CSV table of C-alpha atoms and ligand atoms in Angstrom, one decimal:
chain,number,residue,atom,x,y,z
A,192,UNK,CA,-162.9,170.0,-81.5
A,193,UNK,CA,-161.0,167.8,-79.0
A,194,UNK,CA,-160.9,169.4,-75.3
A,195,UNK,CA,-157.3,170.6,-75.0
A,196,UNK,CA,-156.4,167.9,-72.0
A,197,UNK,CA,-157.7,165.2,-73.9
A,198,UNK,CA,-154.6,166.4,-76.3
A,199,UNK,CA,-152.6,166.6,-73.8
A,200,UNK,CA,-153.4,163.4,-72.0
A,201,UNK,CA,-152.5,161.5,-75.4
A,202,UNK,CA,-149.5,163.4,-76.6
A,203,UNK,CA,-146.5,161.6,-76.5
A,204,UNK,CA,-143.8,164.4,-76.4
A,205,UNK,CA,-146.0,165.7,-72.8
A,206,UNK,CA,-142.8,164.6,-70.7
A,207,UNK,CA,-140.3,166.8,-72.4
A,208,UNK,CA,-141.9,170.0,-71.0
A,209,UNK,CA,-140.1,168.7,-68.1
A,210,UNK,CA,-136.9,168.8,-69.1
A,211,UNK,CA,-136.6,172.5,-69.8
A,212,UNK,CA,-135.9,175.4,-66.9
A,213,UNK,CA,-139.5,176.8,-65.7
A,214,UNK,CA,-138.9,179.1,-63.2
A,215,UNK,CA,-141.3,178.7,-60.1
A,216,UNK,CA,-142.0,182.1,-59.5
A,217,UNK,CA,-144.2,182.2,-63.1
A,218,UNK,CA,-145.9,179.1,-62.7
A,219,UNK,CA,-148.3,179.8,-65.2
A,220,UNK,CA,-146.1,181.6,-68.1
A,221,UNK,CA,-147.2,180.9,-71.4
A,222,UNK,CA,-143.7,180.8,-73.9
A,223,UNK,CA,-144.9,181.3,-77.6
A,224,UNK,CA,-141.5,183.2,-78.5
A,225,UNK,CA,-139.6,179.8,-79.0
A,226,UNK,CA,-139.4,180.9,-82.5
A,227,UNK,CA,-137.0,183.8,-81.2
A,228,UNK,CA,-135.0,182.6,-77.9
A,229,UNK,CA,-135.8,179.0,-77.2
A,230,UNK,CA,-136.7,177.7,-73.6
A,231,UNK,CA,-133.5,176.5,-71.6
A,232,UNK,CA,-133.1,172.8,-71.4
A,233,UNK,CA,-132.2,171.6,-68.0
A,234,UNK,CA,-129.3,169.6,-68.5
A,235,UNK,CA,-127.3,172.8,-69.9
A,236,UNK,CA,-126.8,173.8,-66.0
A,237,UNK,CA,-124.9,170.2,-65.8
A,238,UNK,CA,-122.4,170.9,-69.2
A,239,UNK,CA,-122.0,174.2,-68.0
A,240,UNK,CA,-121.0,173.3,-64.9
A,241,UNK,CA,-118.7,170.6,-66.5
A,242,UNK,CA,-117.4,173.1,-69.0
A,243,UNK,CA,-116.6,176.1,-67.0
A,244,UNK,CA,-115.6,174.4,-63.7
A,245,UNK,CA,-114.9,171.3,-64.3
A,246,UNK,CA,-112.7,171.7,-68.5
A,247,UNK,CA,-111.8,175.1,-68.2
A,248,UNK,CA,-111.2,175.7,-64.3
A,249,UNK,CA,-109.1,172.5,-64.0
A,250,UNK,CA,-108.2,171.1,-67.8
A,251,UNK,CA,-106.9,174.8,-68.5
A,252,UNK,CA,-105.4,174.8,-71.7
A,253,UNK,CA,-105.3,170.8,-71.8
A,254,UNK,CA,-108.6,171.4,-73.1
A,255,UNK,CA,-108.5,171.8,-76.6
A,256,UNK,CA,-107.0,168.2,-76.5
A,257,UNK,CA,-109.8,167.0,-74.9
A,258,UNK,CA,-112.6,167.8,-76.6
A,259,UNK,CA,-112.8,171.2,-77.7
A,260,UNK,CA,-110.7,171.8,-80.4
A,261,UNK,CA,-113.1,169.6,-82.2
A,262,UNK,CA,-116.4,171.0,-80.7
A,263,UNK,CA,-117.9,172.8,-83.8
A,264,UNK,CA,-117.5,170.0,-85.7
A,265,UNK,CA,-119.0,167.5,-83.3
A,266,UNK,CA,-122.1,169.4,-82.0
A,267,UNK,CA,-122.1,170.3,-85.9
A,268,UNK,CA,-122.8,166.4,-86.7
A,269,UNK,CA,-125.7,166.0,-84.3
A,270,UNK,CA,-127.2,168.8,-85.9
A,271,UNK,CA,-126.7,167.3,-88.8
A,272,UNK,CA,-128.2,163.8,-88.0
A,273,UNK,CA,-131.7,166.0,-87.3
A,274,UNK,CA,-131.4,167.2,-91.4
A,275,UNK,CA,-129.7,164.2,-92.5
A,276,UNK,CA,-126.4,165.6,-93.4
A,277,UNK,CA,-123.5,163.4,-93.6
A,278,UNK,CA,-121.3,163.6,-90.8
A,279,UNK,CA,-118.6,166.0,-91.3
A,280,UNK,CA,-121.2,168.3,-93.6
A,281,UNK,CA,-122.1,170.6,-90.7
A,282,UNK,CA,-120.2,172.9,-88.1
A,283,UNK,CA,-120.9,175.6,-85.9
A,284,UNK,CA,-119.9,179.0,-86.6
A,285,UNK,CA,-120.0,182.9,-85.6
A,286,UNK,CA,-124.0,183.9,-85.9
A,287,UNK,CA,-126.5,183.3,-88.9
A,288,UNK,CA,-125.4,186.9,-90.2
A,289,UNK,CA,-121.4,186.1,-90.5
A,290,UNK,CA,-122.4,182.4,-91.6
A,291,UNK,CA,-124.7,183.7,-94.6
A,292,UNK,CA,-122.2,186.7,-95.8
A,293,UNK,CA,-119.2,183.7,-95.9
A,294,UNK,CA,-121.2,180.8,-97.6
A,295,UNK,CA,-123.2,183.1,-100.0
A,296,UNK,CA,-119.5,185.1,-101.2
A,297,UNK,CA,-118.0,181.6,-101.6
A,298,UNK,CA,-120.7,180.5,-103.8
A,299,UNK,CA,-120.7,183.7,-105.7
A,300,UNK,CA,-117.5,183.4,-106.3
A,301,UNK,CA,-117.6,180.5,-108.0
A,302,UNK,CA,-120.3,181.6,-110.9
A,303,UNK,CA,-118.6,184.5,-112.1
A,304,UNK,CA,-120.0,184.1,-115.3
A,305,UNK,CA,-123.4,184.4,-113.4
A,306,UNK,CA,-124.1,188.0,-112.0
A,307,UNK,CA,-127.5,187.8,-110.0
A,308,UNK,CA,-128.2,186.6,-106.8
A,309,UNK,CA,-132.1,186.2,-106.0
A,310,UNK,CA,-133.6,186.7,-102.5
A,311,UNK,CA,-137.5,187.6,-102.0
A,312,UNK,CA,-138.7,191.0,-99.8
A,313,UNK,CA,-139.8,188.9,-97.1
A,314,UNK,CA,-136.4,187.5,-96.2
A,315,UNK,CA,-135.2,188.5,-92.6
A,316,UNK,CA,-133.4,192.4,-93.1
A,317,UNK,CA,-130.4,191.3,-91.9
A,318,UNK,CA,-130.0,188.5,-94.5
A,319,UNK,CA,-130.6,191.0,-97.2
A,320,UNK,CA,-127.9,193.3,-96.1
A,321,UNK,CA,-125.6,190.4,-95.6
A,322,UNK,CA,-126.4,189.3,-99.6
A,323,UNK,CA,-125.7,193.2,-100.8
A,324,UNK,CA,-122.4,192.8,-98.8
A,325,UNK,CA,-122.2,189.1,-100.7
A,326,UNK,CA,-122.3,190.6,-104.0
A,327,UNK,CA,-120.1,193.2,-103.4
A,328,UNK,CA,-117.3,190.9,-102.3
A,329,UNK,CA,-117.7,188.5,-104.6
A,330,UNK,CA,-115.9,191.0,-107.1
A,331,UNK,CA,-117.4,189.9,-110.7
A,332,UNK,CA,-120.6,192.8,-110.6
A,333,UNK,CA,-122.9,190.7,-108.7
A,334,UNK,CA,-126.2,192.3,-108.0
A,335,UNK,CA,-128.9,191.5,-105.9
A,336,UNK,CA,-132.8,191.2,-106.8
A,337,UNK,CA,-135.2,191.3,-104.5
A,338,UNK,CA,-138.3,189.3,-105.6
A,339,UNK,CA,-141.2,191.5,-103.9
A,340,UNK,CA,-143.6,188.3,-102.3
A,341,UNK,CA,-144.8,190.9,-99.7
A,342,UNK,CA,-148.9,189.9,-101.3
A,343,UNK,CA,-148.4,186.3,-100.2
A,344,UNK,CA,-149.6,185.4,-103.5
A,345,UNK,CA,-147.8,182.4,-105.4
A,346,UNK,CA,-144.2,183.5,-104.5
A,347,UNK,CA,-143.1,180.5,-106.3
A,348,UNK,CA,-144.5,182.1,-109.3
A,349,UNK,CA,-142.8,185.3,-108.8
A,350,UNK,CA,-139.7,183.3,-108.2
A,351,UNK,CA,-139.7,181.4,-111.3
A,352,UNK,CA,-140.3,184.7,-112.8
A,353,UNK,CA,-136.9,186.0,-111.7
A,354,UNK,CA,-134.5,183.0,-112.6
A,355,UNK,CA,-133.0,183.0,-115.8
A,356,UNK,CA,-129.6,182.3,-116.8
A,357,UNK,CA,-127.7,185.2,-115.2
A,358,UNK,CA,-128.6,184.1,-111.7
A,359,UNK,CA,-125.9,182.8,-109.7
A,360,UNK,CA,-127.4,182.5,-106.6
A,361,UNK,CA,-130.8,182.2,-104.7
A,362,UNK,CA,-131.0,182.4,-101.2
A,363,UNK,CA,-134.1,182.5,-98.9
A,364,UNK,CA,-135.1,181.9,-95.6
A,365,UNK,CA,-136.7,178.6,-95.4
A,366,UNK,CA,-139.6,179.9,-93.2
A,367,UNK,CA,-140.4,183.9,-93.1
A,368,UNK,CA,-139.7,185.0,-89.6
A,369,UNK,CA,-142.9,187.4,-90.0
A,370,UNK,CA,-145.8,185.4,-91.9
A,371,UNK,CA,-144.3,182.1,-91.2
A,372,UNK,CA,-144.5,180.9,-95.1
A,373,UNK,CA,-142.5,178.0,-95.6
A,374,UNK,CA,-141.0,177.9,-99.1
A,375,UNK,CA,-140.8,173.9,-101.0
A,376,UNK,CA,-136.7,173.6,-100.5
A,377,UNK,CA,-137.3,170.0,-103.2
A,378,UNK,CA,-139.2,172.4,-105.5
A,379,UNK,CA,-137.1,175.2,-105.2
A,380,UNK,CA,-134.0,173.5,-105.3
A,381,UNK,CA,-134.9,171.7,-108.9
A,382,UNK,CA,-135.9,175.3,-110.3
A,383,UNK,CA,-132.5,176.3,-109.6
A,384,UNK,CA,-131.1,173.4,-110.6
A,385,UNK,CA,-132.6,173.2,-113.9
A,386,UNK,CA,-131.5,177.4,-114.2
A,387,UNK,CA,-127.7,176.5,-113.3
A,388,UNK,CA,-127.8,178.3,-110.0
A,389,UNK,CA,-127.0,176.9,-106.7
A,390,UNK,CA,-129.1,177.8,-103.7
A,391,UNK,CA,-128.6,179.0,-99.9
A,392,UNK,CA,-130.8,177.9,-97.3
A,393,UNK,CA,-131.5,180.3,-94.3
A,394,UNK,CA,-133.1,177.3,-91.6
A,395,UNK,CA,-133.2,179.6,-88.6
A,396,UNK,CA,-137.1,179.3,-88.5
A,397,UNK,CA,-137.3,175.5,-89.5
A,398,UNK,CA,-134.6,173.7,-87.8
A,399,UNK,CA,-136.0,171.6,-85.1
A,400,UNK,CA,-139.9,171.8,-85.6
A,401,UNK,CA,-139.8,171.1,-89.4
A,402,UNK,CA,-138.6,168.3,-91.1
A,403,UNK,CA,-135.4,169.2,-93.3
A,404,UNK,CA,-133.8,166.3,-95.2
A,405,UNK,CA,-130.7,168.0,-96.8
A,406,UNK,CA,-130.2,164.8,-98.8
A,407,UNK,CA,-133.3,163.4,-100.6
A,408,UNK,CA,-134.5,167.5,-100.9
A,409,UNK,CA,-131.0,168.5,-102.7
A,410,UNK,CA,-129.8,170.6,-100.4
A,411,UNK,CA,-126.5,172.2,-101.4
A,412,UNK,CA,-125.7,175.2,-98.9
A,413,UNK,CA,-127.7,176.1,-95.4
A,414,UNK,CA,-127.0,178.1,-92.5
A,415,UNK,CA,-129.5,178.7,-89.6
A,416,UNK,CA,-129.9,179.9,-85.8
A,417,UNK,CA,-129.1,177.3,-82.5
A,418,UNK,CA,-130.7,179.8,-80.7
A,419,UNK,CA,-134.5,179.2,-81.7
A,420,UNK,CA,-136.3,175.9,-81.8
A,421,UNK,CA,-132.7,173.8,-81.1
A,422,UNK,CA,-132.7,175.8,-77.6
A,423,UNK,CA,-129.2,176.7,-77.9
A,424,UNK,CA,-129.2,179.5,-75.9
A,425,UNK,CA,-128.9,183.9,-75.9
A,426,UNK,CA,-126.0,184.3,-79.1
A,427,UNK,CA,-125.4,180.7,-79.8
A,428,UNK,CA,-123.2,180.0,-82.4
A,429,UNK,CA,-124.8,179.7,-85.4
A,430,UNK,CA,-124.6,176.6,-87.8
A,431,UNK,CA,-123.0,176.2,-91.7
A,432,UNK,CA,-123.9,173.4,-94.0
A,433,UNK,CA,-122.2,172.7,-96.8
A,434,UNK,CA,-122.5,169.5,-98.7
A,435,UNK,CA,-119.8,167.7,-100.3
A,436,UNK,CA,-120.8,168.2,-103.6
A,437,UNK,CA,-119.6,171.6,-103.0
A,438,UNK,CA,-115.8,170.9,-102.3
A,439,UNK,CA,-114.8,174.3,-104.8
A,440,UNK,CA,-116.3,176.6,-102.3
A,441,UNK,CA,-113.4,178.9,-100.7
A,442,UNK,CA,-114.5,180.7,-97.3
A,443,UNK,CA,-113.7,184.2,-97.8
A,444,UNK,CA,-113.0,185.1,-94.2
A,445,UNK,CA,-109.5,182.6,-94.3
A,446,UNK,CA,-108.0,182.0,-90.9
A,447,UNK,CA,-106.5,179.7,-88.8
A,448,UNK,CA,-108.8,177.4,-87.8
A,449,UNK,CA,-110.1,176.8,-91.1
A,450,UNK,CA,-106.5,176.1,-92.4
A,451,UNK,CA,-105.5,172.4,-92.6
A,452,UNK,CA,-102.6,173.2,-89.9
A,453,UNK,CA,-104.0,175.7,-87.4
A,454,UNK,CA,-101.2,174.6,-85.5
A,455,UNK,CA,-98.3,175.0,-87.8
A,456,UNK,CA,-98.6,178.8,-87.2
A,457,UNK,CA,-97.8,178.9,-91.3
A,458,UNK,CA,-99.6,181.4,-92.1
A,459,UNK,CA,-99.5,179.4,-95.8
A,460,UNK,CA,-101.3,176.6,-94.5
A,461,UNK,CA,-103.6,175.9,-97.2
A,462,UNK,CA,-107.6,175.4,-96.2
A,463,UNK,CA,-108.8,172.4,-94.9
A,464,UNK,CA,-110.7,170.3,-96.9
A,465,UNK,CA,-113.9,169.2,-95.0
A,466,UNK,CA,-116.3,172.0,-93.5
A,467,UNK,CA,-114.0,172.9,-90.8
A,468,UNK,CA,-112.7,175.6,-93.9
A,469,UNK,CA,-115.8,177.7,-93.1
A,470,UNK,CA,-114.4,178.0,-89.5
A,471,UNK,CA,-111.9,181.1,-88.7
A,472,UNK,CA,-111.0,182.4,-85.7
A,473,UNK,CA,-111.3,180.4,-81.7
A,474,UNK,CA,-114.4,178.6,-81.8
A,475,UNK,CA,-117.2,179.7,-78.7
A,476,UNK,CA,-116.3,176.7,-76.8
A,477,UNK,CA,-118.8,177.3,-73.9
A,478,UNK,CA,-121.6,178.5,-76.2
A,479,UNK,CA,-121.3,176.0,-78.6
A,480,UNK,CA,-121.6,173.3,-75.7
A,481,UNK,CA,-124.4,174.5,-74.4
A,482,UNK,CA,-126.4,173.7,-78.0
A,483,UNK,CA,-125.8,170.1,-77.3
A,484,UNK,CA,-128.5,169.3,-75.0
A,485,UNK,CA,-131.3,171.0,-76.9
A,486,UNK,CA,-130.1,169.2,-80.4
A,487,UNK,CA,-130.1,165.6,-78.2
A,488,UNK,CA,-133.5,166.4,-76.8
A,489,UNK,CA,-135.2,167.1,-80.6
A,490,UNK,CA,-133.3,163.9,-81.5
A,491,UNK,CA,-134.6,161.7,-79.0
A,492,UNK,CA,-138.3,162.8,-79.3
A,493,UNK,CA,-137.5,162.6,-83.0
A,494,UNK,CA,-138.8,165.2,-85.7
A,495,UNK,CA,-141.6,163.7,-87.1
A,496,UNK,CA,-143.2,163.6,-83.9
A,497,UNK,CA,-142.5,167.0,-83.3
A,498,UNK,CA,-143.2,168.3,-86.7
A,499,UNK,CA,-147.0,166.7,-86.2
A,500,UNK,CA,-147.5,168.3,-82.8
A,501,UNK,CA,-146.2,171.5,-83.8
A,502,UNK,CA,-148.8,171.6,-86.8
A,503,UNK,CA,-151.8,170.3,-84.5
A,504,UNK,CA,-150.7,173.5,-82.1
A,505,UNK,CA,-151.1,175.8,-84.6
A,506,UNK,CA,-153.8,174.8,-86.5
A,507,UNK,CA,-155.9,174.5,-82.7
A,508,UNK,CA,-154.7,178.5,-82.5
A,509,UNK,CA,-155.7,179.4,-85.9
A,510,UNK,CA,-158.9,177.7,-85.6
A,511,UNK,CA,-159.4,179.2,-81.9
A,512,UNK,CA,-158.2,182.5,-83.2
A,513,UNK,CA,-161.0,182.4,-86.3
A,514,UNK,CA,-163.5,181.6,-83.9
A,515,UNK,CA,-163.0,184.2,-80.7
A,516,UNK,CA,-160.3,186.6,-82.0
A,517,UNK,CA,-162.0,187.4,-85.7
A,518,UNK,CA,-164.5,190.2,-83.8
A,519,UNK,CA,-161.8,191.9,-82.1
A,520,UNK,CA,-160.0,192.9,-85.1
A,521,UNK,CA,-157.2,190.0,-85.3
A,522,UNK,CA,-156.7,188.4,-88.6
A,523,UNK,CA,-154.8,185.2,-88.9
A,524,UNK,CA,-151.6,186.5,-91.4
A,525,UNK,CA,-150.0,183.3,-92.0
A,526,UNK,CA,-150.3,180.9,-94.8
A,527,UNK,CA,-153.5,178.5,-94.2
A,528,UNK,CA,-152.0,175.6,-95.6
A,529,UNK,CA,-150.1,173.6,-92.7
A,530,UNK,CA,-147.3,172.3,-95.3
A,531,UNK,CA,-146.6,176.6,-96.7
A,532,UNK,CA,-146.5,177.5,-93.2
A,533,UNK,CA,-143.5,177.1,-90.3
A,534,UNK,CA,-144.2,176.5,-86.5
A,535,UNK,CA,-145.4,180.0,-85.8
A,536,UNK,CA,-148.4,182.2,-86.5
A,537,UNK,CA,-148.9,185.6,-87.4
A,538,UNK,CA,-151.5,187.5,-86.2
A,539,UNK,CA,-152.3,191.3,-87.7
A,540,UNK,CA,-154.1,193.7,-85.2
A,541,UNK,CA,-154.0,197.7,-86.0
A,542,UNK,CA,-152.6,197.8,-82.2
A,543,UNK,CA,-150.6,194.4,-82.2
A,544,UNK,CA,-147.6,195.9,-80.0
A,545,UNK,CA,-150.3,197.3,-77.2
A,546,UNK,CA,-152.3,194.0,-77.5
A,547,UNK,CA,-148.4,191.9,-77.1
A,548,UNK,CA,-147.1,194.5,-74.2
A,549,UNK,CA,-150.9,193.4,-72.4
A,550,UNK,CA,-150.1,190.0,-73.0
A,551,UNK,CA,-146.8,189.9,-71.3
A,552,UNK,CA,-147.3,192.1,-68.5
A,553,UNK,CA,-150.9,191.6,-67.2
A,554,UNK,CA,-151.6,187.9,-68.6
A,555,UNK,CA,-148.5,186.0,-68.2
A,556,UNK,CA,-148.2,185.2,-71.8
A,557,UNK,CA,-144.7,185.7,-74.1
A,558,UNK,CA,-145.3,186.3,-78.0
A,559,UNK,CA,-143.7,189.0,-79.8
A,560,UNK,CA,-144.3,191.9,-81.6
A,561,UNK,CA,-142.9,192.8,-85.5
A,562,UNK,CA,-143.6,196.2,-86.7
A,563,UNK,CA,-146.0,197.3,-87.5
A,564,UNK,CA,-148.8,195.3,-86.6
A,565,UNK,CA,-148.3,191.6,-86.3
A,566,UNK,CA,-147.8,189.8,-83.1
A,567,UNK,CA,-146.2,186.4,-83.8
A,568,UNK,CA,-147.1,183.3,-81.8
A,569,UNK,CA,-144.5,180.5,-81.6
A,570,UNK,CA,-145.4,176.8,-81.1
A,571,UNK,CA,-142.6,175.0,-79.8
A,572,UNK,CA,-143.5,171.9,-79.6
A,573,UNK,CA,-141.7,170.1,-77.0
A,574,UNK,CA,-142.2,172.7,-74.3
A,575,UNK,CA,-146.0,174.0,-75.5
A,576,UNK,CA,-149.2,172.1,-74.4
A,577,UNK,CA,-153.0,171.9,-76.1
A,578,UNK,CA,-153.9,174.0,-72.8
A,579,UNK,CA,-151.2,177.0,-73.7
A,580,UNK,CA,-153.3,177.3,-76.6
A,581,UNK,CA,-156.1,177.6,-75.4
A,582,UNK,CA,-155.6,179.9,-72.5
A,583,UNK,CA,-153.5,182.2,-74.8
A,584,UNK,CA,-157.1,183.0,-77.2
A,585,UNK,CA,-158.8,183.6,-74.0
A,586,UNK,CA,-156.3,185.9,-72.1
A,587,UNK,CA,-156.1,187.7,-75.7
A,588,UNK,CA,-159.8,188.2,-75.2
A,589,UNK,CA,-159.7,189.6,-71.6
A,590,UNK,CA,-157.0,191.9,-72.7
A,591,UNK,CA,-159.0,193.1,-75.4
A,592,UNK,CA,-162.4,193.2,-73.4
A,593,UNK,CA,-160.7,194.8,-70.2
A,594,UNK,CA,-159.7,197.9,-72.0
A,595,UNK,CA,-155.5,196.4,-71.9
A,596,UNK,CA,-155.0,198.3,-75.4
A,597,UNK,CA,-155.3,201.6,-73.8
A,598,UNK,CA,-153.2,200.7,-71.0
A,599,UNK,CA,-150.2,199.8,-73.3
A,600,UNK,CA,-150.9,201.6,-76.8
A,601,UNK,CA,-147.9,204.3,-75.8
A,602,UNK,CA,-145.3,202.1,-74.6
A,603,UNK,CA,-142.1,201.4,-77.0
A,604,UNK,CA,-139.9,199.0,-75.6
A,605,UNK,CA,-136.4,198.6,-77.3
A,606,UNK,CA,-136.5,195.1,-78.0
A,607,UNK,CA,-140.3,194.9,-79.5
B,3,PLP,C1,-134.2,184.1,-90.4
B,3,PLP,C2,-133.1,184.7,-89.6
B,3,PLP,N1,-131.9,184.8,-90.2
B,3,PLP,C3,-130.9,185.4,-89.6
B,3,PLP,C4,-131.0,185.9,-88.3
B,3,PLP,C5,-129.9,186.7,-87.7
B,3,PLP,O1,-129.2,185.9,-86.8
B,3,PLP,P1,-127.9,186.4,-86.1
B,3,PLP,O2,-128.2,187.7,-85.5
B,3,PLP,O3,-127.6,185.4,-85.1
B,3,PLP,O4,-126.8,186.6,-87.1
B,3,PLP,C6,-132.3,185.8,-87.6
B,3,PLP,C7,-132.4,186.4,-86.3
B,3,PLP,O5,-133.5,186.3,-85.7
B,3,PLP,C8,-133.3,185.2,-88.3
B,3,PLP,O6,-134.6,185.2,-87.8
């Protein structure tokens, strides 16, 4: 095995650690919980002082003709160009939650002689409470199975197993935010095809450390997170893609800004015809321009490049993590197999919150913790060296080894 600053030394994306916020005082913080709340780029303290003093304090309402009434659809596009959408296929929107519940009811409603909409057990909860509230919308007796993959073994059998000619809908989460298995969007996406059903993409755990390429893999319908590994910020507007094959989709939650004449104040202006009809209500102007600078940073270091470094990150912790965790109880929980697994890594221990509360408040390391006993380690890789690994194993060791279990095992924080 390499030394970790040999890696370091030759890796190419080194510089962009730079260009995100580390505050002084923690010198030596270790952030592996990219895969939740990104790190802050720096230039969002410039557009956030050009938003909020320089638009809103002195534009005022002149504003939404300088730039923001357009804003979701233009910081949609450069989030397109990372998963090769078309321009025009992609806009910001509300959160995942609100995003999945309008996309997956419009697509329901279009298969009404279709009644089943497919999701798998280890789909983020909130997703499956959104499809439930999918299929009850959609108004033709849609129901929802839940294909149990909780074993890890061949979920695309299991998936197979559950299409059939009644299925409307699948959706899934592209990467599980607990084990980190990545499902084979070109392989799941011709399954469906071949059934008749159309599929919707959750990207929250792939976008912007996973290579998505909506065209050539047959994307239809995606919505995902700005606020992971794009660095968009606490509560960033969220993201919906639709393609254009898909022009017979209706967004259930009609408003104004997704009429063709939000300004007419017709309240019979019919829906626009791009994917500025998934929009609603007053789009999060200042949020959504804070996503910009994270999206421009993963396009200039480009995704390939950080798709390799992110997988050589995790397979240095898995292999660290076989060699020095293994005796301490830790078990590696996520898929082996770099191209069925995402940019984070699960790790099972029988006190796995204890271990995580040591972590952060004695050893200046930030995973996180997912009931009931995995602690999830996220490599983002513009922001996370070869040495972050490597000091993360052996400050998991000295937690374990200086009795920091014990210290920690009654503590329930709110957020875990
Ligand atoms: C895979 C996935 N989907 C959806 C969500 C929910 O997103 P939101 O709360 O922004 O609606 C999350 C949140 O972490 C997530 O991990």
């Amino acid at each position: 095995m390499k030394s970790a600053s040999e890696l370091d030394a030759a890796d190419a994306l080194a510089p962009f650690r730079n260009l995100f916020v580390h505050a002084t005082e923690e010198s030596d913080l270790i952030y592996l919980d990219g895969n939740s709340l990104g790190r802050q780029p720096s230039a969002v303290g410039e557009v956030l002082e050009r938003v909020v003093h320089g638009e809103w304090a002195t534009r005022l309402i002149r504003g939404w003709n300088e730039g923001w009434l357009d804003i979701s659809g233009s910081v949609g596009d450069l989030i397109g160009a990372l998963i090769n959408a078309q321009p025009g296929e992609v806009t910001l929107a509300e959160n995942t939650s609100v995003c999945l519940y309008k996309v997956a009811t419009a697509a329901l409603k279009t298969q009404s002689d279709r009644t089943k909409l497919v999701t798998d057990s280890e789909n983020f909860p909130s997703d499956i409470q959104i499809l439930k509230s999918a299929c009850s919308s959609a108004g033709h007796n849609h129901r929802l199975e839940v294909v149990d993959t909780s074993s890890g073994d061949d979920p695309m059998g299991q998936l197979v197993a559950a299409l059939d000619d009644s299925t409307a809908l699948v959706s899934l989460s592209h990467v599980s935010y607990k084990s980190g298995w990545r499902w084979n969007l070109g392989e799941v996406n011709e399954l469906a095809e071949t059934c008749g059903a159309l599929v919707l993409w959750d990207f929250s755990h792939s976008v912007g450390a996973i290579p998505i390429d909506v065209a050539t893999e047959r994307v239809g319908l995606a919505v995902g997170c700005t606020y992971k590994y794009l660095n968009g910020g606490p509560g960033a507007p969220a993201f919906i893609y639709v393609s254009t094959d898909h022009p017979q989709l209706v967004n259930p939650v009609a408003g104004w800004f997704g009429s063709a004449a939000p300004f007419s104040f017709d309240p019979a202006s019919p829906p626009a015809t791009g994917i500025e009809r998934f929009l609603t209500g007053t789009p999060h102007v200042v949020s959504a321009a804070l996503v910009e600078p994270g999206v421009q940073m993963l396009l200039d270091a480009g995704i390939g490049r950080v798709y390799e470094k992110s997988v050589a990150l995790s397979e240095r912790f898995i292999e660290l993590s076989d060699q020095q965790l293994a005796n301490f109880g830790f078990e590696v929980r996520s898929p082996r197999n770099s191209h069925q697994r995402g940019s984070h890594v699960a790790l099972f221990h029988p006190y796995a919150q204890a271990v995580g509360l040591a972590l952060i408040n004695e050893q200046s390391v930030i995973p996180d913790f997912r009931p009931p006993d995995l602690l999830r380690f996220g490599f983002a890789p513009l922001y996370t060296s070869f040495a972050d690994v490597d000091t993360t194993v052996h400050r998991i060791v000295d937690v374990v080894e200086s009795g920091g279990i014990d210290r920690w095992r009654d503590e329930n924080p709110l957020v875990p």
